[in-house]
Amino acid sequence: MLKYLYCALSLPAHLQSLLVETDLKLIYAADLPTLQNNDLLLIYDTQGLGLASLKNQKIYSRLIIDFNSAECQHRKKYGQLASSGLAKAIANKISQPVSVLDATGGLGHDSFDLTCLGYTVTVCERSPVVYYMLLDALKRAHTEPQLVNFCSKI
């Protein structure tokens, strides 16, 4: 069960309400030795907000949303987006890009793919933790010149 938010940096304004909306306890480096192996925690550091587990008081196995990752950039550059199942389904029904509702936003992969294909996407995400991870990823993406056009459509 997710119980902690570990901050290596001060928590930015766009993440402040995360503590209010969840029961996460804010912890710092000095608190890590008190945690158990395999405890799940959110981490906020220079890489952004990510989900991780703890092993021997060290952060292990981290999940972070990064629209500037090599995988996302490769898919965008080499046109693999159009071959995704969701993109095919929408393209077969609609001739021109329109607004799309992604009612299960998750890690934002489908939304990113669709914006790269010209769609404007409204994303909904039920989990507050995943919502804030996606929000943080979008904030970071807006600082990357090659992503601003795409991520401004989400």
Protein backbone atom coordinates (compact mmCIF):
# COMPACT_ATOMS: atom_id res chain seq x y z
CA MET A 1 0.00 0.00 0.00
CA LEU A 2 1.25 3.46 -0.92
CA LYS A 3 1.84 5.49 2.26
CA TYR A 4 4.69 7.94 1.67
CA LEU A 5 5.78 10.87 -0.46
CA TYR A 6 9.55 11.23 -0.32
CA CYS A 7 10.81 14.68 -1.32
CA ALA A 8 14.42 15.21 -2.27
CA LEU A 9 13.48 18.76 -3.32
CA SER A 10 10.88 21.19 -2.08
CA LEU A 11 7.42 20.24 -3.31
CA PRO A 12 6.31 22.52 -6.18
CA ALA A 13 2.96 24.31 -6.18
CA HIS A 14 1.36 21.94 -8.71
CA LEU A 15 1.96 19.01 -6.33
CA GLN A 16 1.02 20.64 -3.00
CA SER A 17 -2.61 19.44 -3.12
CA LEU A 18 -1.43 15.83 -3.55
CA LEU A 19 -0.91 15.62 0.22
CA VAL A 20 -4.38 17.04 0.86
CA GLU A 21 -6.13 14.66 -1.56
CA THR A 22 -4.35 11.53 -0.33
CA ASP A 23 -3.29 10.11 3.01
CA LEU A 24 0.38 10.16 2.04
CA LYS A 25 2.89 11.09 4.71
CA LEU A 26 5.61 13.51 3.62
CA ILE A 27 9.06 12.09 4.39
CA TYR A 28 12.68 13.09 3.78
CA ALA A 29 16.04 11.29 3.46
CA ALA A 30 16.40 10.89 7.22
CA ASP A 31 13.14 8.91 7.28
CA LEU A 32 14.18 6.28 4.69
CA PRO A 33 15.93 3.96 7.22
CA THR A 34 12.66 3.64 9.16
CA LEU A 35 10.79 2.18 6.19
CA GLN A 36 10.43 -1.50 5.40
CA ASN A 37 11.66 -3.38 2.34
CA ASN A 38 9.14 -3.33 -0.50
CA ASP A 39 7.29 -0.31 0.90
CA LEU A 40 5.84 1.71 -1.96
CA LEU A 41 6.44 5.42 -2.04
CA LEU A 42 6.10 8.37 -4.34
CA ILE A 43 9.34 10.20 -4.94
CA TYR A 44 9.79 13.78 -6.02
CA ASP A 45 13.31 14.68 -7.17
CA THR A 46 15.11 16.10 -10.19
CA GLN A 47 13.59 13.39 -12.43
CA GLY A 48 10.07 14.37 -11.40
CA LEU A 49 7.32 12.54 -9.54
CA GLY A 50 7.60 8.77 -9.68
CA LEU A 51 6.41 5.61 -7.99
CA ALA A 52 9.05 3.34 -6.45
CA SER A 53 9.63 0.56 -4.00
CA LEU A 54 12.24 0.42 -1.30
CA LYS A 55 14.88 -2.29 -0.93
CA ASN A 56 17.51 -2.17 1.83
CA GLN A 57 16.64 1.48 2.49
CA LYS A 58 17.40 2.34 -1.14
CA ILE A 59 15.02 3.41 -3.86
CA TYR A 60 14.42 0.52 -6.22
CA SER A 61 12.34 -0.11 -9.32
CA ARG A 62 11.03 3.35 -10.20
CA LEU A 63 8.12 4.19 -12.52
CA ILE A 64 8.04 7.70 -13.95
CA ILE A 65 6.04 9.24 -16.81
CA ASP A 66 8.39 10.92 -19.26
CA PHE A 67 7.12 12.19 -22.62
CA ASN A 68 10.70 13.09 -23.52
CA SER A 69 11.87 9.49 -23.10
CA ALA A 70 13.70 7.76 -25.93
CA GLU A 71 10.69 5.46 -26.41
CA CYS A 72 8.20 8.33 -26.86
CA GLN A 73 10.54 10.24 -29.15
CA HIS A 74 11.19 7.13 -31.25
CA ARG A 75 7.48 6.42 -31.68
CA LYS A 76 6.82 10.05 -32.62
CA LYS A 77 9.77 10.27 -35.03
CA TYR A 78 9.25 6.98 -36.86
CA GLY A 79 5.46 7.10 -37.15
CA GLN A 80 4.71 4.11 -34.95
CA LEU A 81 1.90 6.09 -33.34
CA ALA A 82 -0.51 5.55 -36.22
CA SER A 83 -0.17 1.78 -35.84
CA SER A 84 -1.37 1.76 -32.21
CA GLY A 85 -4.75 0.09 -31.71
CA LEU A 86 -6.47 3.17 -30.35
CA ALA A 87 -5.16 5.45 -33.12
CA LYS A 88 -6.32 2.96 -35.77
CA ALA A 89 -9.77 2.71 -34.19
CA ILE A 90 -10.23 6.48 -34.11
CA ALA A 91 -8.72 7.10 -37.56
CA ASN A 92 -11.10 4.55 -39.11
CA LYS A 93 -14.11 6.45 -37.72
CA ILE A 94 -13.01 10.08 -38.05
CA SER A 95 -11.43 11.62 -41.13
CA GLN A 96 -9.99 14.74 -39.48
CA PRO A 97 -8.40 15.16 -36.05
CA VAL A 98 -10.91 16.35 -33.45
CA SER A 99 -11.12 16.50 -29.68
CA VAL A 100 -10.96 13.16 -27.90
CA LEU A 101 -11.86 12.24 -24.32
CA ASP A 102 -9.43 9.77 -22.73
CA ALA A 103 -11.59 8.65 -19.80
CA THR A 104 -8.90 6.34 -18.42
CA GLY A 105 -5.77 8.48 -18.75
CA GLY A 106 -3.40 6.16 -16.92
CA LEU A 107 0.22 6.91 -17.76
CA GLY A 108 -0.76 9.10 -20.71
CA HIS A 109 0.60 6.93 -23.52
CA ASP A 110 -2.59 6.94 -25.60
CA SER A 111 -3.12 10.65 -25.01
CA PHE A 112 0.43 11.46 -26.09
CA ASP A 113 0.08 9.29 -29.20
CA LEU A 114 -3.17 10.97 -30.17
CA THR A 115 -1.79 14.51 -29.72
CA CYS A 116 1.18 13.58 -31.90
CA LEU A 117 -1.35 12.58 -34.57
CA GLY A 118 -3.04 15.99 -34.32
CA TYR A 119 -5.89 15.32 -31.89
CA THR A 120 -6.67 17.48 -28.88
CA VAL A 121 -7.16 15.22 -25.87
CA THR A 122 -9.00 15.78 -22.59
CA VAL A 123 -7.66 13.32 -20.02
CA CYS A 124 -9.52 12.05 -16.97
CA GLU A 125 -7.80 9.93 -14.33
CA ARG A 126 -9.52 8.53 -11.27
CA SER A 127 -6.43 7.76 -9.19
CA PRO A 128 -5.07 10.91 -7.51
CA VAL A 129 -1.54 9.47 -7.49
CA VAL A 130 -1.54 8.68 -11.22
CA TYR A 131 -3.23 12.03 -11.94
CA TYR A 132 -0.41 13.91 -10.18
CA MET A 133 2.25 11.81 -11.89
CA LEU A 134 0.67 12.71 -15.24
CA LEU A 135 0.35 16.38 -14.25
CA ASP A 136 4.03 16.48 -13.27
CA ALA A 137 5.05 14.80 -16.54
CA LEU A 138 3.10 17.42 -18.50
CA LYS A 139 4.72 20.27 -16.52
CA ARG A 140 8.15 18.84 -17.31
CA ALA A 141 7.22 18.33 -20.97
CA HIS A 142 6.27 22.00 -21.30
CA THR A 143 9.90 22.89 -20.58
CA GLU A 144 11.09 20.85 -23.58
CA PRO A 145 10.79 22.88 -26.82
CA GLN A 146 10.15 19.81 -28.99
CA LEU A 147 7.21 18.76 -26.77
CA VAL A 148 5.39 22.03 -26.12
CA ASN A 149 3.14 21.75 -29.20
CA PHE A 150 2.13 18.19 -28.42
CA CYS A 151 1.64 18.48 -24.67
CA SER A 152 -0.30 21.74 -24.94
CA LYS A 153 -3.03 19.64 -26.61
CA ILE A 154 -3.49 17.51 -23.49
